[in-house]
Coordinates of C-alpha atoms and ligand atoms in Angstrom, one line a residue:
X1027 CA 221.4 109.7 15.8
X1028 CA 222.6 107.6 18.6
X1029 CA 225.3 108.9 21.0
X1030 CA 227.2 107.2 24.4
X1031 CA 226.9 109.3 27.5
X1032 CA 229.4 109.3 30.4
X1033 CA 228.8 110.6 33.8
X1034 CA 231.6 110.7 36.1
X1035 CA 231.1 114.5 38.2
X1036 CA 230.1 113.0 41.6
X1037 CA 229.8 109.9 43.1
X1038 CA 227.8 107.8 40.4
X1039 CA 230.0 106.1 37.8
X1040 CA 227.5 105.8 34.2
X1041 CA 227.3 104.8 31.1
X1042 CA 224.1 105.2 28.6
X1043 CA 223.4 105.0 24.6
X1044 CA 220.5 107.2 23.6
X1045 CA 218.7 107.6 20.2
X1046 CA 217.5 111.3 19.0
X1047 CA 214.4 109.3 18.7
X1048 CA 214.4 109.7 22.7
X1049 CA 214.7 105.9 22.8
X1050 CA 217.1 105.2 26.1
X1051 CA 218.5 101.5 24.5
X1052 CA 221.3 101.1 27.7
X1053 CA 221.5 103.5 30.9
X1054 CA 223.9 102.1 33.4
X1055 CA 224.8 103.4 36.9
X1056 CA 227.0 102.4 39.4
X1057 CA 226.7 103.8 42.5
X1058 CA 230.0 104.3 44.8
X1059 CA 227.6 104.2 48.0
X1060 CA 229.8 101.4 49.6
X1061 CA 233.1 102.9 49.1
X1062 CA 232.1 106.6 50.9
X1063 CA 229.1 105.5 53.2
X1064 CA 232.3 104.7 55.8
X1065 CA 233.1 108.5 55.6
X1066 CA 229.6 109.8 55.4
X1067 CA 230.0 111.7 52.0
X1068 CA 231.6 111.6 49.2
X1069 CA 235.9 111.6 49.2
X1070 CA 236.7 113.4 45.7
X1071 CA 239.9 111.1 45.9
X1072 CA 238.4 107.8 46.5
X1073 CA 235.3 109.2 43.8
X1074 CA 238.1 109.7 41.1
X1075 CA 240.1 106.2 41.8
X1076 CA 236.4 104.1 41.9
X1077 CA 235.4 106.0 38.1
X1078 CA 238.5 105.0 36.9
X1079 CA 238.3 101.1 37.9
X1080 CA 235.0 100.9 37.0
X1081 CA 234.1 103.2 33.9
X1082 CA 235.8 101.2 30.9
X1083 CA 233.8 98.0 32.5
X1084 CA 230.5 100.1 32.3
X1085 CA 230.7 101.5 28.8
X1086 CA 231.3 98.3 27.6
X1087 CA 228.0 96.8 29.3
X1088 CA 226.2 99.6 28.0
X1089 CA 227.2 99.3 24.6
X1090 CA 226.5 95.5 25.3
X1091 CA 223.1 96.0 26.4
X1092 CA 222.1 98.4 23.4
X1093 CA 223.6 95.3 20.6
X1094 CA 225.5 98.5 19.6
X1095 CA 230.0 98.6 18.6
X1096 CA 231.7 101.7 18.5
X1097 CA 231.5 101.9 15.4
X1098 CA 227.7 102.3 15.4
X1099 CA 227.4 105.3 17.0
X1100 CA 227.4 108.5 16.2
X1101 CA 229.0 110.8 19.0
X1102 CA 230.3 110.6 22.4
X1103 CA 229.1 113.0 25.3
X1104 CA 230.5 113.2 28.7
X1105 CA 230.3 115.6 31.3
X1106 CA 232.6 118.2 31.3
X1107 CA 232.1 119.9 34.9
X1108 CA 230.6 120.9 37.0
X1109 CA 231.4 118.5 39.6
X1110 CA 234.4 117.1 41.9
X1111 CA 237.3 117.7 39.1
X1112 CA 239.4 114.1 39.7
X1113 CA 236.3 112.4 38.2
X1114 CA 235.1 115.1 35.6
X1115 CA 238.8 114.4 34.1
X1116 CA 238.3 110.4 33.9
X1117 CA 234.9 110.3 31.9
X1118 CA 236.4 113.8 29.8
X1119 CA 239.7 111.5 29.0
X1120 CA 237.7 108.3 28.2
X1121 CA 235.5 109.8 25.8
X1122 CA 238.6 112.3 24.1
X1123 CA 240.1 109.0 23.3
X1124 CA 236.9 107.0 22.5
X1125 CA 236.5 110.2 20.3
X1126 CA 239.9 110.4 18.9
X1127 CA 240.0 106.4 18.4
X1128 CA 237.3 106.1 15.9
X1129 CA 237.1 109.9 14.7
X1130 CA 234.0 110.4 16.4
X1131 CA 232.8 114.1 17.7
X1132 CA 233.0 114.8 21.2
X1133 CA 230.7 116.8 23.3
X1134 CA 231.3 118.1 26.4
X1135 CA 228.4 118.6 28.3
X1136 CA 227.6 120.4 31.4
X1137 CA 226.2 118.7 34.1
X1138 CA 223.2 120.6 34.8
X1139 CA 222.4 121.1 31.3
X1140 CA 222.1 117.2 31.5
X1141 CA 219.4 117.4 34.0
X1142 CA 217.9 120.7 32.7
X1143 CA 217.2 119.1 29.4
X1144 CA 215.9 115.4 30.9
X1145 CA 212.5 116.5 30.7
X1146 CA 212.8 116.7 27.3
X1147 CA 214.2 113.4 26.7
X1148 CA 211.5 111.9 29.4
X1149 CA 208.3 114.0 28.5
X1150 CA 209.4 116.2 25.4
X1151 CA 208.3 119.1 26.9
X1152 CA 208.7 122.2 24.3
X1153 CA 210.6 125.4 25.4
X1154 CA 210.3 128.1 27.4
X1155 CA 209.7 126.4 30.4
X1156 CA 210.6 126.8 34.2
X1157 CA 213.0 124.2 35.7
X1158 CA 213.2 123.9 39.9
X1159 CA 216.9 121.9 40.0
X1160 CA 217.8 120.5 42.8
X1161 CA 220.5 118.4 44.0
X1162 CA 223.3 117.7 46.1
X1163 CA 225.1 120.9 45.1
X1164 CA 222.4 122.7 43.5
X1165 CA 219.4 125.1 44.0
X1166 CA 217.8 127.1 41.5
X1167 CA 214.8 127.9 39.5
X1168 CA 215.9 128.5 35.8
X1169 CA 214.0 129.7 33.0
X1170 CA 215.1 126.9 30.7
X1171 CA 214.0 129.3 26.9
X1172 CA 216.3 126.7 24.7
X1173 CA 219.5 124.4 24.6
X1174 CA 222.5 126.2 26.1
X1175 CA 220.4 129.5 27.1
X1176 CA 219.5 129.7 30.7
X1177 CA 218.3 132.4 32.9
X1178 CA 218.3 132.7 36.5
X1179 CA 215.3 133.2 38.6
X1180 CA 216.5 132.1 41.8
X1181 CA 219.0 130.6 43.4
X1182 CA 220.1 129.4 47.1
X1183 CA 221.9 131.9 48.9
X1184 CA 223.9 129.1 51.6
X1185 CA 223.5 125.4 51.3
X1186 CA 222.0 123.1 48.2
X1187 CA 218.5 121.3 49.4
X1188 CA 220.2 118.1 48.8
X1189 CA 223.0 119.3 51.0
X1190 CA 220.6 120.1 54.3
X1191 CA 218.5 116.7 53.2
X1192 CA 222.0 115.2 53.7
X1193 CA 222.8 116.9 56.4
X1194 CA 219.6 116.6 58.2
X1195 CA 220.3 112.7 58.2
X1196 CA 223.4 112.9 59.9
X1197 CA 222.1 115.3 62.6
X1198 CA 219.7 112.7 63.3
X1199 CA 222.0 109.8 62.8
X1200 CA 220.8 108.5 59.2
X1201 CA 222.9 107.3 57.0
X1202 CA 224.2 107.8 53.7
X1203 CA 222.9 109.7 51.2
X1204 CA 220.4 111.5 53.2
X1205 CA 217.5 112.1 51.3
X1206 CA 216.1 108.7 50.6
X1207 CA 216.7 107.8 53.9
X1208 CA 214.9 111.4 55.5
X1209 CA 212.1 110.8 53.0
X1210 CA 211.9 106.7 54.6
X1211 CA 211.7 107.5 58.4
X1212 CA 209.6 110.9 57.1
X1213 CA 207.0 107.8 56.2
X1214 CA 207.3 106.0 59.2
X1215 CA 206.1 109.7 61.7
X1216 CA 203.4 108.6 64.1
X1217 CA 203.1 112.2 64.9
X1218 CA 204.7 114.3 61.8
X1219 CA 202.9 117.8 63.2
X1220 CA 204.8 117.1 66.1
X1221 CA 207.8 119.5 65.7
X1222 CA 207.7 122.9 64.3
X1223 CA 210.8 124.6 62.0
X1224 CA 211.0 127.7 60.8
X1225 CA 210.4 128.3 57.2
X1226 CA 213.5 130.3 55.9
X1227 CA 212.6 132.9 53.4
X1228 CA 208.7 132.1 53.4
X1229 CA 206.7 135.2 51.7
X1230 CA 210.0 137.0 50.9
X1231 CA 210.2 138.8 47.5
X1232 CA 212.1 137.0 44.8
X1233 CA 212.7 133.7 44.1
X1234 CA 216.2 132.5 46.5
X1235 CA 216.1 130.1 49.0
X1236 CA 218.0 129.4 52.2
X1237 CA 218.6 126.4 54.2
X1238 CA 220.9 126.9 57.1
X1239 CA 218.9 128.1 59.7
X1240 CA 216.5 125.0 59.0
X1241 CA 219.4 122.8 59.5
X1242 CA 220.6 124.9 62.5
X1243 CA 217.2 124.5 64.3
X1244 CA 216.8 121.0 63.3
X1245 CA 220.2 120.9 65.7
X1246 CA 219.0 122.4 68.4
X1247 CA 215.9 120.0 68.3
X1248 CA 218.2 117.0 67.9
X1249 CA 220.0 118.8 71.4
X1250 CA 217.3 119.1 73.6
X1251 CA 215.7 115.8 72.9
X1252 CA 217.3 112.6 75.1
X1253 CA 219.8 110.8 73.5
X1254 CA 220.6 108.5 71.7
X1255 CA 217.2 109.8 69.7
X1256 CA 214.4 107.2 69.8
X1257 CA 212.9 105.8 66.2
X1258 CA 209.9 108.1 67.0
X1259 CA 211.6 111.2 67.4
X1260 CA 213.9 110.9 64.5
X1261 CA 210.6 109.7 62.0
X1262 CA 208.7 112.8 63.5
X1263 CA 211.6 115.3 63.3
X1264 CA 212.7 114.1 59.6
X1265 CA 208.8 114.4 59.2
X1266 CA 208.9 117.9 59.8
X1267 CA 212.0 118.9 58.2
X1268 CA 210.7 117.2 54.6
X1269 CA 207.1 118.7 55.3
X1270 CA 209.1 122.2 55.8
X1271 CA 211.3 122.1 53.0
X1272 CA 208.4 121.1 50.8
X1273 CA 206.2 124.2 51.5
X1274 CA 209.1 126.3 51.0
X1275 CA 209.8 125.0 48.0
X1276 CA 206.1 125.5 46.9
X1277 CA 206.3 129.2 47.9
X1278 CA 209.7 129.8 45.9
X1279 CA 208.1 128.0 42.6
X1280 CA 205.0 130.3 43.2
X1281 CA 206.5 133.3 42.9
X1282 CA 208.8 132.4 40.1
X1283 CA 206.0 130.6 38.1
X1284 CA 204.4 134.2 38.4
X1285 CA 208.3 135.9 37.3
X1286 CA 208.6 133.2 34.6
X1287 CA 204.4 134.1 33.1
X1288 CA 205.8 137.6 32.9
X1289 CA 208.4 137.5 30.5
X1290 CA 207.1 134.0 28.8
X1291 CA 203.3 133.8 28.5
X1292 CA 203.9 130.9 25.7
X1293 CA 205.5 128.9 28.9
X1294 CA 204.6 125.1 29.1
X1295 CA 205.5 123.5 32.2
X1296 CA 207.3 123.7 35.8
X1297 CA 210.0 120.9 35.2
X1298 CA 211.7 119.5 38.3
X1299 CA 214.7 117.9 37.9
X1300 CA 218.2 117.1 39.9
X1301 CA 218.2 114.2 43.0
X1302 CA 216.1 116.2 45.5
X1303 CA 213.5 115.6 42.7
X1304 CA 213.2 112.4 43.7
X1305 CA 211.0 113.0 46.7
X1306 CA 207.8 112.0 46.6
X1307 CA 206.2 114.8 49.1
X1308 CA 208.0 117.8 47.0
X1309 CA 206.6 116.0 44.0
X1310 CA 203.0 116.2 45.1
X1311 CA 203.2 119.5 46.5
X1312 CA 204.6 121.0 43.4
X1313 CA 202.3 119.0 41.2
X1314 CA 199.6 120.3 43.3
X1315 CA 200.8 124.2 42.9
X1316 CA 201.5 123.7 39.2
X1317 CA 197.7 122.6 39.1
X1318 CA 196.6 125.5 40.6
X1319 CA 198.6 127.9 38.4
X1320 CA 197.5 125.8 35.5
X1321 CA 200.9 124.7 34.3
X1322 CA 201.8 121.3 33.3
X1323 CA 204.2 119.5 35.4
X1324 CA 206.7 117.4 35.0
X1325 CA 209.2 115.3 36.9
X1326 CA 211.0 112.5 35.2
X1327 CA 211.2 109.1 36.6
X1328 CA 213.0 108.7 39.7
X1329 CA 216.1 107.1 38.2
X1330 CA 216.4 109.8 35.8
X1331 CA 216.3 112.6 38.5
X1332 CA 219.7 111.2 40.1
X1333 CA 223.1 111.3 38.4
X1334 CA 222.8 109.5 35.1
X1335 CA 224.4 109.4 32.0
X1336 CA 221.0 109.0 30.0
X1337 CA 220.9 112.7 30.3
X1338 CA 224.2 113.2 29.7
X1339 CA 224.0 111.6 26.2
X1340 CA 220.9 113.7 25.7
X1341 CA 222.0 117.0 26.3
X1342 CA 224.9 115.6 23.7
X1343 CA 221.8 114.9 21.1
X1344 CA 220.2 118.4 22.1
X1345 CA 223.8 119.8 21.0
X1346 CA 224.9 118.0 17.9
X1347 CA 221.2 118.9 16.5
X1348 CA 222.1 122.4 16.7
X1349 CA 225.5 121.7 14.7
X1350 CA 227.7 122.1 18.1
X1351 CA 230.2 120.1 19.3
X1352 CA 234.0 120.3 21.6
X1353 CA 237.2 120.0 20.0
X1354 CA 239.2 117.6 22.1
X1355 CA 241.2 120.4 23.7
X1356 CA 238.6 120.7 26.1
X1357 CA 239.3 121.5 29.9
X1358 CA 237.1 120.1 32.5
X1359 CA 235.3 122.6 34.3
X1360 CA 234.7 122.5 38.2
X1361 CA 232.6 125.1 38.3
X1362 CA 230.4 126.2 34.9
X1363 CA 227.5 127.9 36.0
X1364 CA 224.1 127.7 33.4
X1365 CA 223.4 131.1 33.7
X1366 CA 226.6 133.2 33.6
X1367 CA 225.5 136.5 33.3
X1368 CA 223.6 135.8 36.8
X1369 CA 224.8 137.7 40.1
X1370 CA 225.1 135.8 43.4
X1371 CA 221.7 135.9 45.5
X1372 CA 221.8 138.6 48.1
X1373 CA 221.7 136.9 51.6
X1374 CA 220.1 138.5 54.8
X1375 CA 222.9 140.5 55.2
X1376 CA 222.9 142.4 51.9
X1377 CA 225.7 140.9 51.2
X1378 CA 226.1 138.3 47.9
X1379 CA 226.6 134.6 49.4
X1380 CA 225.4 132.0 46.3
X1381 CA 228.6 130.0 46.9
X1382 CA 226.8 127.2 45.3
X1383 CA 225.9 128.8 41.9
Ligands
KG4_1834 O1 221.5 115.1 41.2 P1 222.1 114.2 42.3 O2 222.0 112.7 42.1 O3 223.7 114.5 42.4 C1 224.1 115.8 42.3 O4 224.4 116.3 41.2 O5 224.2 116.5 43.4 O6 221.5 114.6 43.7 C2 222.0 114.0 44.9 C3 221.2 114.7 46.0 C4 221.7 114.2 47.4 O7 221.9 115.3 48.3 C5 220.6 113.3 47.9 O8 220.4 113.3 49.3 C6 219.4 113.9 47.2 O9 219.8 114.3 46.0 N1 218.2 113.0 47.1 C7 217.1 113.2 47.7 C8 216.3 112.0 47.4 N2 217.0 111.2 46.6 C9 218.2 111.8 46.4 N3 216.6 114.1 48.5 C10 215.3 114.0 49.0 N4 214.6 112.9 48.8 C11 215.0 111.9 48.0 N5 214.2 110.9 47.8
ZN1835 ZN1 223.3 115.8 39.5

């Protein structure tokens, strides 16, 4: 089986042809950095008008790159949502008509699923397993027990740890996305012990994470240090911040590698998946955790933890195997959560928050 992906829910126009035979034979991606660095995030508007310039130009040099016409496939996935709705409706619309063109099926795939499912693809891990996802918009632990069934362990109960990476690097006058370039100065600390953060939700029961205080007390840092920040504070400070989110990350995995044992003793491997995954120091200290609870881990390469439509296309494969597919009525979905029966995370105040999930 070999299917086109399309990944259009953000700020990363791609195009990819993958083989059931988890062969990747074209995986393009072009990034809209240039266009939204100027406004220091992504501009839904500007995202939507860049996917449609660029997306028909992309398909074809993926299709090029695989020696592969229309014809020769055998499907065509694209995301369906979540994700910033202008572009979700220019990748669903390119491959409805790809699909109605040559009578092809159509598969509408959910974003998270895509990255939920890349471990597969990358390492093919068997189900159940336990998936850390983290991105721009996203936070959660999942137990990942097959295609399309999901269960919520955790979840974030204020902002995405891609969202305070990115926010972090503004506060200490970064650019553009923020993690790469908090994980680059991070490298550069003379003195990474230097600052101390407090670790939100450290030892607490369950699984959910928080972020804002972190962010707020990397501000009042930023605030009492002399301005404009030297290169040594800002290395040491991102330093801390990565080092922080790292061991809270470690202590949230812990407890739902111990939640996830419980109800799936046959469980092979903490996944991690989603941009944030990208980071080397969360890599090692999770790698290092999963050791030591003597679980396998896996993270897929680097250019498979950001948006791609490599996973895309695979979650399509995962899909079609199972005899499903989307009739081309389809509405992009904003918001599609994987675990829908899951309640928002309870914040400090006993009252549900979970915006993100
Ligand atoms: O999965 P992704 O490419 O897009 C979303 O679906 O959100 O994730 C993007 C997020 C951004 O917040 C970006 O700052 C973060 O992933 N990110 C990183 C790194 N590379 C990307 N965060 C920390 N360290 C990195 N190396
Ligand atoms: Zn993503």
């Amino acid at each position: 089986m070999i299917v086109l992906g399309i990944e259009t829910s953000c700020d990363e126009t791609a195009a990819a042809v993958v083989t059931d035979a988890r062969e990747i034979r074209a995986n393009v991606v072009l990034s809209q950095l240039d266009e939204h660095t100027p406004y220091g995030g992504v501009v839904p508007e500007i995202a939507a008008r860049a996917h449609l310039e660029y997306l028909d130009g992309l398909i074809r040099q993926a299709l090029d790159t695989a020696g592969l016409r229309l014809s020769d496939l055998d499907a065509i996935a694209a995301t369906g949502g979540p994700g910033l709705i202008g572009g979700v409706i220019v990748g669903v619309m390119t491959a409805k008509a790809m699909a109605a063109a040559s009578g092809l099926p159509f598969v509408a795939v959910n974003h998270l699923e895509g990255h939920a499912l890349t471990a597969r693809l990358t390492d093919g891990v068997d189900f159940p397993y336990l998936l850390l996802l983290v991105s721009g918009g996203h936070c959660q632990l999942l137990a990942v027990e097959g295609v399309g069934r999901y269960r919520r362990l955790g979840t974030t109960i204020d902002d995405a740890v891609g969202e305070a990476f990115d926010k972090t690097a503004k506060l200490l006058g970064l650019g553009y996305p923020g993690g790469p370039q908090v994980e680059r100065a991070a490298a550069k600390a003379t003195d990474p012990g230097r600052f101390e953060l407090p670790r939100p939700m450290l030892g607490r029961p369950g699984c959910d994470f928080s972020f804002s205080g972190l962010k707020a007390a990397v501000r009042r840092l930023v605030e009492e240090l002399p301005q404009p920040l030297s290169e040594a504070d800002r290395n040491d400070l991102a330093a801390a911040f990565q080092a922080t989110v790292a061991e809270v990350m470690a202590d949230r995995c812990k407890r739902a590698i111990r939640a996830f044992r419980a109800d799936h003793p046959d469980g092979t491997a903490l996944v991690v998946a989603g941009g944030v995954a990208a980071n080397k120091t969360l890599r090692a200290r999770l790698s290092a955790l999963a050791a030591r609870e003597g679980l396998r881990f896996v993270a897929p390469p680097l250019g498979l933890c950001t948006d791609n439509a490599a996973m895309i296309a695979w979650a399509g494969i995962e899909r079609l195997r199972l005899g499903d597919s989307d009739a081309l009525d389809f509405a992009p979905r904003p918001r599609w959560p994987l675990d829908p029966t899951a309640r928002p995370a309870i914040g400090r105040d006993g009252v549900g928050a979970g915006r993100k999930a």
